[in-house]
Amino acid sequence: MKMHSPWARFYSNSCCLCCHVRTGTIILGAWCLVINSLVLLILLSALANPDLYHLSNAELKNELDFMDDANMCIATSISLLMILICAMATYGAYKQHAAWIIPFFCYQIFDFALNSLVAISVLVYPNTIQDYLRQMPSNFPYKEEIMSLNPTCLVVMILFFISVILAFKAYLISCVWNCYRYINNRNSSDVLVYVTTNDTAVLLPHYEDSASAAAKEPPPPYVSA
């Protein structure tokens, strides 16, 4: 009897109802690569011309400038790392190297965990939403309209929005994982095992190896009787 993993029911070779998981992973990796490349260009332009991005504050100008420079350098390093991870995932899915997809899959798990913690913090500490809205600048779009909403209704709306995002991220994680399993199963060779009567296992050769060996060996010469 063939045993199946309990997670095998979630395994599928298609995603978005129309394309293969390998194609979907390539598209996802290329999309993230483009987004992070644009973010890197913005950060590099900010480092090249810091006067356009530094906050103006007469009392804390030096401290804010130092924090901005440090944050810019950290964000640039993160963007470079993300570009490398996305490029590895795209290349791994295209060339069918399963190991190259693992860093991108780990990043997805980490991002999903962070968003889950945000949802839990909103659920446990709902008053932090109002405090966060008060700290936002006065010219923020629809700030007054959002603060005038019922706090309970605002929390429900934010939790619903985060739940939709988490569901979408979980679906993308399953697509990348199915792509990894597809490539891993495709690259791994199946080994046939024949169990004899005395409980000893004998490895059977592959069909391709047997066919090539049989083709190389010439047939015995024909001898007339």
Coordinates of C-alpha atoms in Angstrom, one line a residue:
M1 CA 0.0 0.0 0.0
K2 CA 1.4 3.4 -1.0
M3 CA 1.6 5.9 1.8
H4 CA 0.9 9.6 1.2
S5 CA 2.0 12.6 3.3
P6 CA -0.9 14.5 4.9
W7 CA 0.3 17.6 3.1
A8 CA 0.1 15.8 -0.3
R9 CA -3.5 16.9 -0.8
F10 CA -2.3 20.6 -1.0
Y11 CA 0.2 19.7 -3.8
S12 CA -0.6 21.0 -7.2
N13 CA 1.3 21.8 -10.4
S14 CA -0.9 24.7 -11.3
C15 CA -1.4 28.2 -9.8
C16 CA -3.8 31.1 -10.5
L17 CA -6.0 28.5 -12.2
C18 CA -4.1 28.8 -15.5
C19 CA -0.3 28.6 -15.3
H20 CA 2.2 26.1 -14.0
V21 CA 3.8 26.6 -10.6
R22 CA 7.2 26.9 -12.3
T23 CA 5.9 29.7 -14.5
G24 CA 4.2 31.4 -11.6
T25 CA 7.3 31.3 -9.5
I26 CA 9.3 32.8 -12.4
I27 CA 6.7 35.6 -12.7
L28 CA 6.6 36.2 -8.9
G29 CA 10.4 36.3 -8.7
A30 CA 10.7 38.7 -11.6
W31 CA 8.0 40.9 -10.2
C32 CA 9.7 41.1 -6.8
L33 CA 13.0 41.7 -8.6
V34 CA 11.6 44.7 -10.5
I35 CA 10.0 46.2 -7.3
N36 CA 13.2 45.9 -5.3
S37 CA 15.2 47.3 -8.1
L38 CA 13.0 50.4 -8.2
V39 CA 13.3 50.7 -4.4
L40 CA 17.1 50.5 -4.7
L41 CA 17.1 53.2 -7.4
I42 CA 15.0 55.5 -5.1
L43 CA 17.4 54.8 -2.2
L44 CA 20.5 55.5 -4.3
S45 CA 19.0 58.7 -5.5
A46 CA 18.3 59.7 -1.9
L47 CA 21.9 58.9 -0.9
A48 CA 23.1 60.9 -3.9
N49 CA 20.9 63.9 -3.1
P50 CA 20.1 63.8 0.6
D51 CA 18.7 67.3 0.8
L52 CA 15.5 66.1 -1.0
Y53 CA 14.7 63.4 1.6
H54 CA 16.1 64.6 4.9
L55 CA 13.5 65.9 7.4
S56 CA 13.8 69.5 8.5
N57 CA 13.8 70.0 12.2
A58 CA 15.8 72.8 13.8
E59 CA 16.1 71.2 17.2
L60 CA 16.9 67.6 16.2
K61 CA 18.4 68.3 12.8
N62 CA 21.8 66.6 13.4
E63 CA 20.3 63.6 15.1
L64 CA 17.6 63.1 12.4
D65 CA 20.3 63.5 9.6
F66 CA 22.3 60.8 11.3
M67 CA 19.3 58.5 11.7
D68 CA 18.3 59.1 8.1
D69 CA 21.8 58.2 6.8
A70 CA 21.9 55.0 8.9
N71 CA 18.4 54.0 7.8
M72 CA 19.2 54.7 4.2
C73 CA 22.3 52.5 4.3
I74 CA 20.3 49.7 6.1
A75 CA 17.5 49.9 3.6
T76 CA 20.0 49.8 0.7
S77 CA 21.6 46.7 2.1
I78 CA 18.2 45.0 2.5
S79 CA 17.3 46.0 -1.1
L80 CA 20.5 44.5 -2.4
L81 CA 19.9 41.3 -0.5
M82 CA 16.3 41.1 -1.7
I83 CA 17.4 41.6 -5.3
L84 CA 19.9 38.7 -4.9
I85 CA 17.2 36.4 -3.3
C86 CA 14.6 37.2 -6.0
A87 CA 17.2 36.7 -8.8
M88 CA 18.1 33.4 -7.3
A89 CA 14.5 32.3 -7.2
T90 CA 13.9 33.3 -10.8
Y91 CA 17.0 31.6 -12.0
G92 CA 16.4 28.5 -9.9
A93 CA 12.8 28.1 -11.3
Y94 CA 13.9 28.8 -14.9
K95 CA 16.9 26.4 -14.7
Q96 CA 15.1 24.0 -12.4
H97 CA 17.5 24.2 -9.5
A98 CA 15.4 23.6 -6.4
A99 CA 18.1 24.7 -3.9
W100 CA 18.1 28.2 -5.4
I101 CA 14.4 28.7 -4.5
I102 CA 14.9 28.0 -0.8
P103 CA 16.1 31.6 0.2
F104 CA 13.1 33.1 -1.5
F105 CA 10.7 30.6 0.3
C106 CA 12.3 31.4 3.6
Y107 CA 11.8 35.2 3.0
Q108 CA 8.1 34.5 2.3
I109 CA 7.8 32.6 5.5
F110 CA 9.5 35.4 7.4
D111 CA 7.3 38.1 5.8
F112 CA 4.2 36.0 6.6
A113 CA 5.2 35.7 10.2
L114 CA 5.7 39.5 10.5
N115 CA 2.3 40.2 9.0
S116 CA 0.8 37.7 11.4
L117 CA 2.4 39.5 14.3
V118 CA 1.0 42.8 13.1
A119 CA -2.5 41.2 13.0
I120 CA -2.1 39.8 16.5
S121 CA -0.9 43.2 17.9
V122 CA -3.9 44.9 16.3
L123 CA -6.2 42.3 17.9
V124 CA -4.6 42.5 21.3
Y125 CA -3.9 46.2 21.4
P126 CA -6.6 47.9 19.3
N127 CA -5.9 51.3 20.9
T128 CA -2.5 51.5 19.2
I129 CA -4.3 52.3 15.9
Q130 CA -5.7 55.6 17.2
D131 CA -2.3 56.5 18.7
Y132 CA -0.6 55.7 15.4
L133 CA -3.1 57.9 13.5
R134 CA -2.5 60.8 15.8
Q135 CA 1.3 60.6 15.2
M136 CA 0.8 60.9 11.4
P137 CA 1.2 64.3 9.7
S138 CA -1.8 66.5 9.4
N139 CA -1.7 66.5 5.6
F140 CA -2.1 62.7 5.5
P141 CA -5.0 61.8 3.1
Y142 CA -8.3 61.0 4.8
K143 CA -6.7 61.2 8.3
E144 CA -9.7 63.0 9.9
E145 CA -12.2 60.7 8.2
I146 CA -10.4 57.6 9.5
M147 CA -10.1 58.9 13.0
S148 CA -13.8 59.8 13.0
L149 CA -14.7 56.1 12.5
N150 CA -15.9 53.9 15.3
P151 CA -12.7 52.3 16.9
T152 CA -14.3 48.8 16.8
C153 CA -15.3 49.2 13.2
L154 CA -11.8 50.5 12.3
V155 CA -10.2 47.5 14.0
V156 CA -12.5 45.1 12.1
M157 CA -11.7 46.7 8.8
I158 CA -8.0 46.6 9.4
L159 CA -8.1 43.0 10.5
F160 CA -10.1 42.1 7.4
F161 CA -7.6 43.9 5.2
I162 CA -4.7 42.1 6.9
S163 CA -6.5 38.8 6.6
V164 CA -6.9 39.2 2.9
I165 CA -3.2 40.0 2.6
L166 CA -2.2 37.0 4.7
A167 CA -4.4 34.7 2.6
F168 CA -2.8 36.0 -0.6
K169 CA 0.7 35.6 0.8
A170 CA -0.1 32.1 2.0
Y171 CA -1.3 31.2 -1.5
L172 CA 2.0 32.6 -3.0
I173 CA 3.9 30.6 -0.4
S174 CA 2.1 27.4 -1.5
C175 CA 2.9 28.2 -5.2
V176 CA 6.6 28.5 -4.5
W177 CA 6.6 25.4 -2.3
N178 CA 4.8 23.4 -5.0
C179 CA 7.4 24.7 -7.5
Y180 CA 10.2 23.5 -5.2
R181 CA 8.6 20.1 -4.9
Y182 CA 7.9 19.8 -8.6
I183 CA 11.6 20.6 -9.5
N184 CA 12.9 18.4 -6.7
N185 CA 10.8 15.5 -7.7
R186 CA 11.7 16.0 -11.4
N187 CA 15.4 16.1 -10.7
S188 CA 15.4 13.2 -8.3
S189 CA 15.6 9.8 -9.9
D190 CA 13.2 7.1 -8.8
V191 CA 14.8 3.8 -7.6
L192 CA 12.9 0.6 -8.0
V193 CA 13.3 -1.9 -5.2
Y194 CA 12.5 -5.6 -5.6
V195 CA 12.0 -7.5 -2.4
T196 CA 12.9 -11.2 -2.6
T197 CA 11.5 -14.1 -0.7
N198 CA 14.2 -14.0 1.9
D199 CA 13.5 -10.3 2.8
T200 CA 16.5 -8.9 1.0
A201 CA 16.1 -5.8 -1.1
V202 CA 17.6 -5.7 -4.6
L203 CA 18.0 -2.4 -6.4
L204 CA 16.7 -2.8 -10.0
P205 CA 18.4 -0.8 -12.7
H206 CA 16.6 2.1 -14.5
Y207 CA 14.8 1.4 -17.7
E208 CA 17.0 3.8 -19.6
D209 CA 20.2 2.1 -18.3
S210 CA 18.9 -1.3 -19.1
A211 CA 17.8 -0.3 -22.6
S212 CA 21.2 1.3 -23.4
A213 CA 23.1 -1.6 -22.1
A214 CA 21.0 -4.1 -24.1
A215 CA 21.5 -2.0 -27.2
K216 CA 25.3 -1.9 -26.8
E217 CA 25.6 -5.7 -26.4
P218 CA 25.5 -7.4 -29.8
P219 CA 23.3 -10.4 -30.1
P220 CA 25.0 -13.9 -30.2
P221 CA 26.1 -15.1 -33.6
Y222 CA 23.7 -17.2 -35.5
V223 CA 24.9 -20.8 -35.9
S224 CA 23.1 -23.0 -38.3
A225 CA 22.3 -26.5 -37.1

